[in-house]
CSV table of C-alpha atoms in Angstrom, one decimal:
chain,number,residue,atom,x,y,z
W,655,UNK,CA,28.4,92.3,213.7
W,656,UNK,CA,27.1,92.5,217.3
W,657,UNK,CA,26.9,95.4,219.7
W,658,UNK,CA,27.9,94.2,223.2
W,659,UNK,CA,24.8,95.8,224.7
W,660,UNK,CA,22.6,93.6,222.6
W,661,UNK,CA,24.3,90.6,224.3
W,662,UNK,CA,23.5,92.0,227.8
W,663,UNK,CA,27.1,93.0,228.4
W,664,UNK,CA,28.7,96.1,229.8
W,665,UNK,CA,32.2,97.6,229.4
W,666,UNK,CA,34.5,97.8,232.4
W,667,UNK,CA,34.7,101.5,232.9
W,668,UNK,CA,32.0,101.9,235.6
W,669,UNK,CA,33.0,98.5,237.1
W,670,UNK,CA,36.5,99.9,237.8
W,671,UNK,CA,35.3,103.2,239.1
W,672,UNK,CA,33.2,101.5,241.7
W,673,UNK,CA,35.9,99.0,242.6
W,674,UNK,CA,38.6,101.6,243.0
W,675,UNK,CA,36.3,103.7,245.2
W,676,UNK,CA,35.3,100.8,247.4
W,677,UNK,CA,38.7,99.1,247.5
W,678,UNK,CA,38.0,95.7,245.9
W,679,UNK,CA,38.8,94.1,242.6
W,680,UNK,CA,36.5,92.8,239.8
W,681,UNK,CA,37.2,89.0,239.3
W,682,UNK,CA,38.3,88.2,235.8
W,683,UNK,CA,37.9,84.5,235.1
W,684,UNK,CA,39.3,82.6,232.1
W,685,UNK,CA,36.9,80.0,230.7
W,686,UNK,CA,37.6,77.3,228.1
W,687,UNK,CA,34.6,75.0,228.6
W,688,UNK,CA,30.8,75.3,229.0
W,689,UNK,CA,30.8,73.9,232.5
W,690,UNK,CA,33.5,76.4,233.5
W,691,UNK,CA,31.5,79.2,232.1
W,692,UNK,CA,28.3,78.0,233.8
W,693,UNK,CA,30.2,77.8,237.1
W,694,UNK,CA,31.4,81.4,236.8
W,695,UNK,CA,27.9,82.7,236.2
W,696,UNK,CA,26.6,80.5,239.1
W,697,UNK,CA,29.2,82.0,241.4
W,698,UNK,CA,28.5,85.6,240.3
W,699,UNK,CA,24.8,85.1,240.9
W,700,UNK,CA,25.3,83.5,244.3
W,701,UNK,CA,27.7,86.2,245.5
W,702,UNK,CA,26.0,89.1,243.6
W,703,UNK,CA,29.5,90.0,242.2
W,704,UNK,CA,30.4,91.7,239.0
W,705,UNK,CA,32.5,89.5,236.7
W,706,UNK,CA,34.8,89.8,233.7
W,707,UNK,CA,34.8,86.8,231.4
W,708,UNK,CA,38.3,86.2,229.8
W,709,UNK,CA,38.4,84.8,226.3
W,710,UNK,CA,41.8,84.4,224.8
W,711,UNK,CA,42.7,84.2,221.1
W,712,UNK,CA,43.2,80.5,221.6
W,713,UNK,CA,39.5,80.2,222.5
W,714,UNK,CA,38.7,81.9,219.2
W,715,UNK,CA,40.6,79.0,217.5
W,716,UNK,CA,38.4,76.6,219.4
W,717,UNK,CA,35.0,78.2,219.1
W,718,UNK,CA,35.2,81.5,217.1
W,719,UNK,CA,34.5,85.0,218.5
W,720,UNK,CA,30.9,84.9,217.5
W,721,UNK,CA,30.1,81.6,219.2
W,722,UNK,CA,31.9,82.8,222.4
W,723,UNK,CA,29.8,85.9,222.4
W,724,UNK,CA,26.5,84.0,221.9
W,725,UNK,CA,27.4,81.5,224.7
W,726,UNK,CA,28.0,84.4,227.0
W,727,UNK,CA,24.7,85.9,226.0
W,728,UNK,CA,23.0,82.8,227.3
W,729,UNK,CA,24.5,83.5,230.7
W,730,UNK,CA,23.5,87.2,230.8
W,731,UNK,CA,20.0,86.1,229.8
W,732,UNK,CA,20.0,83.7,232.7
W,733,UNK,CA,20.9,86.5,235.1
W,734,UNK,CA,18.2,88.7,233.6
W,735,UNK,CA,15.6,86.0,234.0
W,736,UNK,CA,16.6,85.8,237.7
W,737,UNK,CA,16.0,89.6,238.0
W,738,UNK,CA,19.7,90.2,238.7
W,739,UNK,CA,21.4,93.3,237.5
W,740,UNK,CA,24.9,91.9,237.8
W,741,UNK,CA,27.3,93.6,235.4
W,742,UNK,CA,29.1,91.1,233.1
W,743,UNK,CA,31.9,92.1,230.7
W,744,UNK,CA,33.4,89.9,227.9
W,745,UNK,CA,37.1,90.6,227.5
W,746,UNK,CA,39.6,89.6,224.9
W,747,UNK,CA,42.6,88.5,227.0
W,748,UNK,CA,46.1,89.0,225.5
W,749,UNK,CA,45.0,90.2,222.1
W,750,UNK,CA,48.3,90.3,220.2
W,751,UNK,CA,47.4,92.4,217.2
W,752,UNK,CA,45.1,95.2,216.1
W,753,UNK,CA,43.2,92.7,213.9
W,754,UNK,CA,42.4,90.4,216.8
W,755,UNK,CA,41.0,93.3,218.8
W,756,UNK,CA,38.9,94.5,215.9
W,757,UNK,CA,37.4,90.9,215.4
W,758,UNK,CA,36.5,90.7,219.1
W,759,UNK,CA,34.8,94.1,219.1
W,760,UNK,CA,32.9,93.3,215.9
W,761,UNK,CA,31.6,90.1,217.5
W,762,UNK,CA,30.3,91.7,220.7
W,763,UNK,CA,33.2,91.8,223.1
W,764,UNK,CA,32.8,94.8,225.5
W,765,UNK,CA,36.5,95.0,226.4
W,766,UNK,CA,39.8,94.1,224.8
W,767,UNK,CA,43.4,93.8,225.8
W,768,UNK,CA,46.1,94.7,223.4
W,769,UNK,CA,49.4,93.1,224.7
W,770,UNK,CA,52.3,95.0,223.3
W,771,UNK,CA,54.5,94.4,226.3
W,772,UNK,CA,57.1,92.5,224.3
W,773,UNK,CA,57.5,95.4,221.9
W,774,UNK,CA,59.9,98.4,222.4
W,775,UNK,CA,58.2,101.2,224.4
W,776,UNK,CA,57.3,103.4,221.5
W,777,UNK,CA,56.0,100.6,219.4
W,778,UNK,CA,53.8,99.4,222.4
W,779,UNK,CA,52.4,103.0,222.7
W,780,UNK,CA,51.7,103.2,219.0
W,781,UNK,CA,49.9,99.8,218.8
W,782,UNK,CA,47.9,100.5,222.0
W,783,UNK,CA,46.9,103.9,220.9
W,784,UNK,CA,45.6,102.6,217.6
W,785,UNK,CA,43.5,100.0,219.4
W,786,UNK,CA,42.2,102.6,221.9
W,787,UNK,CA,41.1,105.0,219.1
W,788,UNK,CA,39.2,102.2,217.3
W,789,UNK,CA,37.6,100.8,220.5
W,790,UNK,CA,36.6,104.1,222.1
W,791,UNK,CA,34.7,105.1,219.0
W,792,UNK,CA,32.5,102.0,219.8
W,793,UNK,CA,32.5,102.6,223.6
W,794,UNK,CA,34.6,99.5,224.2
W,795,UNK,CA,37.2,99.7,226.9
W,796,UNK,CA,40.9,98.8,226.4
W,797,UNK,CA,43.5,97.2,228.6
W,798,UNK,CA,47.2,97.6,227.8
W,799,UNK,CA,50.3,95.9,229.3
W,800,UNK,CA,53.6,97.3,230.4
W,801,UNK,CA,56.3,95.2,231.9
W,802,UNK,CA,56.9,91.5,231.3
W,803,UNK,CA,55.4,88.5,233.2
W,804,UNK,CA,57.4,85.3,232.7
W,805,UNK,CA,55.8,82.0,231.8
W,806,UNK,CA,53.3,80.9,229.1
W,807,UNK,CA,49.8,82.3,229.3
W,808,UNK,CA,48.2,79.1,227.8
W,809,UNK,CA,49.3,75.7,226.4
W,810,UNK,CA,51.2,76.4,223.1
W,811,UNK,CA,52.1,80.0,224.0
W,812,UNK,CA,55.7,81.0,223.9
W,813,UNK,CA,57.4,81.2,227.3
W,814,UNK,CA,58.4,84.8,227.8
W,815,UNK,CA,61.5,84.1,229.9
W,816,UNK,CA,62.4,86.3,232.9
W,817,UNK,CA,60.0,88.8,234.3
W,818,UNK,CA,60.8,92.5,234.3
W,819,UNK,CA,59.0,94.9,236.8
W,820,UNK,CA,56.9,97.7,235.5
W,821,UNK,CA,58.5,101.2,235.8
W,822,UNK,CA,56.0,103.6,237.4
W,823,UNK,CA,57.4,106.5,235.5
W,824,UNK,CA,56.8,104.7,232.2
W,825,UNK,CA,53.3,103.9,233.3
W,826,UNK,CA,52.5,107.5,233.8
W,827,UNK,CA,53.7,108.4,230.3
W,828,UNK,CA,52.2,105.3,228.7
W,829,UNK,CA,48.7,106.0,230.1
W,830,UNK,CA,48.7,109.6,229.1
W,831,UNK,CA,49.9,109.0,225.6
W,832,UNK,CA,47.6,106.1,224.8
W,833,UNK,CA,44.4,106.9,226.6
W,834,UNK,CA,44.1,103.3,227.7
W,835,UNK,CA,41.4,102.5,230.3
W,836,UNK,CA,43.4,100.1,232.5
W,837,UNK,CA,46.9,98.6,232.6
W,838,UNK,CA,48.3,95.2,233.3
W,839,UNK,CA,51.5,95.6,235.3
W,840,UNK,CA,54.3,93.3,236.4
W,841,UNK,CA,54.8,93.6,240.2
W,842,UNK,CA,55.6,90.0,241.1
W,843,UNK,CA,52.9,87.7,239.7
W,844,UNK,CA,53.6,85.2,236.9
W,845,UNK,CA,51.8,83.2,234.2
W,846,UNK,CA,51.9,79.4,234.5
W,847,UNK,CA,52.1,77.1,237.5
W,848,UNK,CA,55.4,78.4,239.0
W,849,UNK,CA,54.6,82.0,240.0
W,850,UNK,CA,57.1,82.7,242.7
W,851,UNK,CA,60.6,81.6,243.4
W,852,UNK,CA,60.9,80.4,247.0
W,853,UNK,CA,63.4,82.2,249.2
W,854,UNK,CA,66.4,80.3,250.6
W,855,UNK,CA,64.6,80.3,254.0
W,856,UNK,CA,61.5,78.6,252.6
W,857,UNK,CA,59.3,81.8,252.6
W,858,UNK,CA,57.7,83.3,249.5
W,859,UNK,CA,58.6,86.8,248.3
W,860,UNK,CA,55.8,89.4,248.4
W,861,UNK,CA,54.4,91.4,245.6
W,862,UNK,CA,56.0,94.8,244.9
W,863,UNK,CA,53.4,96.9,246.8
W,864,UNK,CA,55.9,99.8,246.6
W,865,UNK,CA,55.5,99.9,242.8
W,866,UNK,CA,51.7,99.7,243.0
W,867,UNK,CA,51.8,102.6,245.5
W,868,UNK,CA,54.0,104.7,243.3
W,869,UNK,CA,51.8,104.1,240.2
W,870,UNK,CA,48.7,105.0,242.3
W,871,UNK,CA,50.3,108.3,243.4
W,872,UNK,CA,51.2,109.2,239.8
W,873,UNK,CA,47.8,108.3,238.4
W,874,UNK,CA,45.1,108.7,241.1
W,875,UNK,CA,42.0,106.8,240.3
W,876,UNK,CA,43.5,104.8,237.5
W,877,UNK,CA,42.8,101.0,237.6
W,878,UNK,CA,45.7,98.5,237.5
W,879,UNK,CA,45.4,94.8,236.6
W,880,UNK,CA,47.1,91.7,237.9
W,881,UNK,CA,47.7,88.8,235.6
W,882,UNK,CA,49.0,85.4,236.7
W,883,UNK,CA,47.4,85.6,240.2
W,884,UNK,CA,46.2,82.0,240.7
W,885,UNK,CA,46.9,80.4,244.1
W,886,UNK,CA,47.7,76.9,242.8
W,887,UNK,CA,46.4,74.8,245.8
W,888,UNK,CA,48.7,71.9,246.6
W,889,UNK,CA,45.8,69.4,247.0
W,890,UNK,CA,44.9,69.9,243.3
W,891,UNK,CA,48.4,69.3,242.1
W,892,UNK,CA,48.7,66.2,244.4
W,893,UNK,CA,45.4,64.9,242.9
W,894,UNK,CA,46.6,65.4,239.3
W,895,UNK,CA,49.9,63.5,240.1
W,896,UNK,CA,48.0,60.8,242.1
W,897,UNK,CA,45.9,60.0,239.1
W,898,UNK,CA,48.5,59.8,236.4
W,899,UNK,CA,49.5,63.4,235.8
W,900,UNK,CA,52.9,64.9,236.1
W,901,UNK,CA,53.1,68.4,237.6
W,902,UNK,CA,56.6,68.6,239.0
W,903,UNK,CA,56.5,72.2,240.3
W,904,UNK,CA,53.7,74.5,241.3
W,905,UNK,CA,53.9,77.7,243.5
W,906,UNK,CA,51.0,80.2,243.4
W,907,UNK,CA,50.4,83.6,244.8
W,908,UNK,CA,49.3,83.6,248.5
W,909,UNK,CA,45.8,84.8,248.9
W,910,UNK,CA,46.7,87.4,251.5
W,911,UNK,CA,48.9,89.1,249.0
W,912,UNK,CA,46.0,89.4,246.6
W,913,UNK,CA,43.8,90.7,249.4
W,914,UNK,CA,46.3,93.5,250.1
W,915,UNK,CA,46.7,94.5,246.5
W,916,UNK,CA,43.0,94.8,245.8
W,917,UNK,CA,42.8,97.5,248.5
W,918,UNK,CA,45.2,99.6,246.6
W,919,UNK,CA,44.9,100.5,242.9
W,920,UNK,CA,44.4,96.9,241.6
W,921,UNK,CA,40.8,96.8,240.2
W,922,UNK,CA,41.0,93.6,238.1
W,923,UNK,CA,42.6,90.3,239.0
W,924,UNK,CA,42.9,87.5,236.3
W,925,UNK,CA,42.5,83.9,237.3
W,926,UNK,CA,43.1,81.1,234.8
W,927,UNK,CA,45.4,78.3,236.1
W,928,UNK,CA,43.3,77.7,239.2
W,929,UNK,CA,40.2,76.9,237.2
W,930,UNK,CA,42.2,74.6,234.9
W,931,UNK,CA,44.0,72.5,237.5
W,932,UNK,CA,40.9,72.3,239.7
W,933,UNK,CA,38.8,70.8,236.8
W,934,UNK,CA,41.7,68.7,235.6
W,935,UNK,CA,42.3,67.1,239.0
W,936,UNK,CA,38.7,66.2,239.4
W,937,UNK,CA,38.5,64.9,235.9
W,938,UNK,CA,41.5,62.6,236.4
W,939,UNK,CA,40.1,61.3,239.6
W,940,UNK,CA,36.6,60.5,238.1
W,941,UNK,CA,38.1,58.8,235.0
W,942,UNK,CA,40.4,56.7,237.1
W,943,UNK,CA,37.4,55.6,239.2
W,944,UNK,CA,35.3,55.0,236.1
W,945,UNK,CA,37.6,53.4,233.6
W,946,UNK,CA,34.8,52.2,231.4
W,947,UNK,CA,33.3,55.7,230.9
W,948,UNK,CA,32.7,56.9,227.3
W,949,UNK,CA,30.5,59.9,228.0
W,950,UNK,CA,32.4,63.1,228.9
W,951,UNK,CA,29.4,64.2,231.1
W,952,UNK,CA,30.6,61.6,233.6
W,953,UNK,CA,33.1,64.3,234.7
W,954,UNK,CA,31.8,67.6,233.2
W,955,UNK,CA,28.6,67.7,235.2
W,956,UNK,CA,30.6,67.0,238.4
W,957,UNK,CA,33.1,69.7,237.6
W,958,UNK,CA,30.6,72.5,237.6
W,959,UNK,CA,29.8,72.6,241.4
W,960,UNK,CA,33.5,72.3,242.3
W,961,UNK,CA,34.4,75.2,240.0
W,962,UNK,CA,31.5,77.2,241.4
W,963,UNK,CA,32.9,76.8,244.9
W,964,UNK,CA,36.3,77.9,243.6
W,965,UNK,CA,35.0,81.0,242.0
W,966,UNK,CA,32.9,81.9,245.0
W,967,UNK,CA,36.0,81.8,247.1
W,968,UNK,CA,38.0,83.9,244.6
W,969,UNK,CA,35.2,86.5,244.7
W,970,UNK,CA,35.5,86.7,248.5
W,971,UNK,CA,39.3,87.1,248.3
W,972,UNK,CA,38.8,90.0,245.9
W,973,UNK,CA,36.1,91.6,248.1
W,974,UNK,CA,33.5,91.9,245.2
W,975,UNK,CA,30.7,90.0,246.8
W,976,UNK,CA,27.3,91.7,247.5
W,977,UNK,CA,28.3,94.8,245.4
W,978,UNK,CA,25.2,94.6,243.1
């Protein structure tokens, strides 16, 4: 069993307090490979930005919670050796059970998400409260979720169907009854590659800022979280298709909408798909240009600087640069 402090990690509590006060969001980046993880640490160091590392239960299937935590420790050691006091949190993203959250905490995660959003309201409260009580005894922060984001979080996950917006009145009750530290809400973002339905006139709908504002009024100082906030740049989709892929539809969240949300109560913004399609597009191009390659480092080493550039840009969009 590991204590997250032994791994050079922090929980998200102070991160969010500072972000809320100074009107920016802490970037939360999903990683599924070593080069992606290294690029995230590279970008955080370059921009002097706090960062939350997202590890899903699927990554546990790939590496195991302990290995994930030890890999992350190598990155926090690197920052320490550079004399940088940049806060890094390791967060279980979309934990679906009490047992998954316990396993993450026991292996050094400093923050966990318990996603009971598909459950009836009272069952979601009961599950979230149970995780909060366990985690808070160990000074680990907890994220809950209320409302439903459509789409699949990762390959192999079940598509949740239609989105349903989060009710601000239910948020107030949920937070007070569970003691959760932050809350993922549904205000117009979406998992997967198709995040917005284009209007008949060709424009994109905006996020429901009115809902964010209502939640902020009901719970002053309480941090909200946006999932499914990738931009899905068309040039990456075109590159994937050019080199043998098949991505038929892709519509992301405009960056100006994220910039507006982070100046409100949104203190954490999750980015997963952008990192995946960026690396995949570059990988497909490199392999097409090097058909005889048998060493994966032909593309992995070249993905790291491209991913670093992506994450630096995301940090700027969220306004978290030069905060430490």
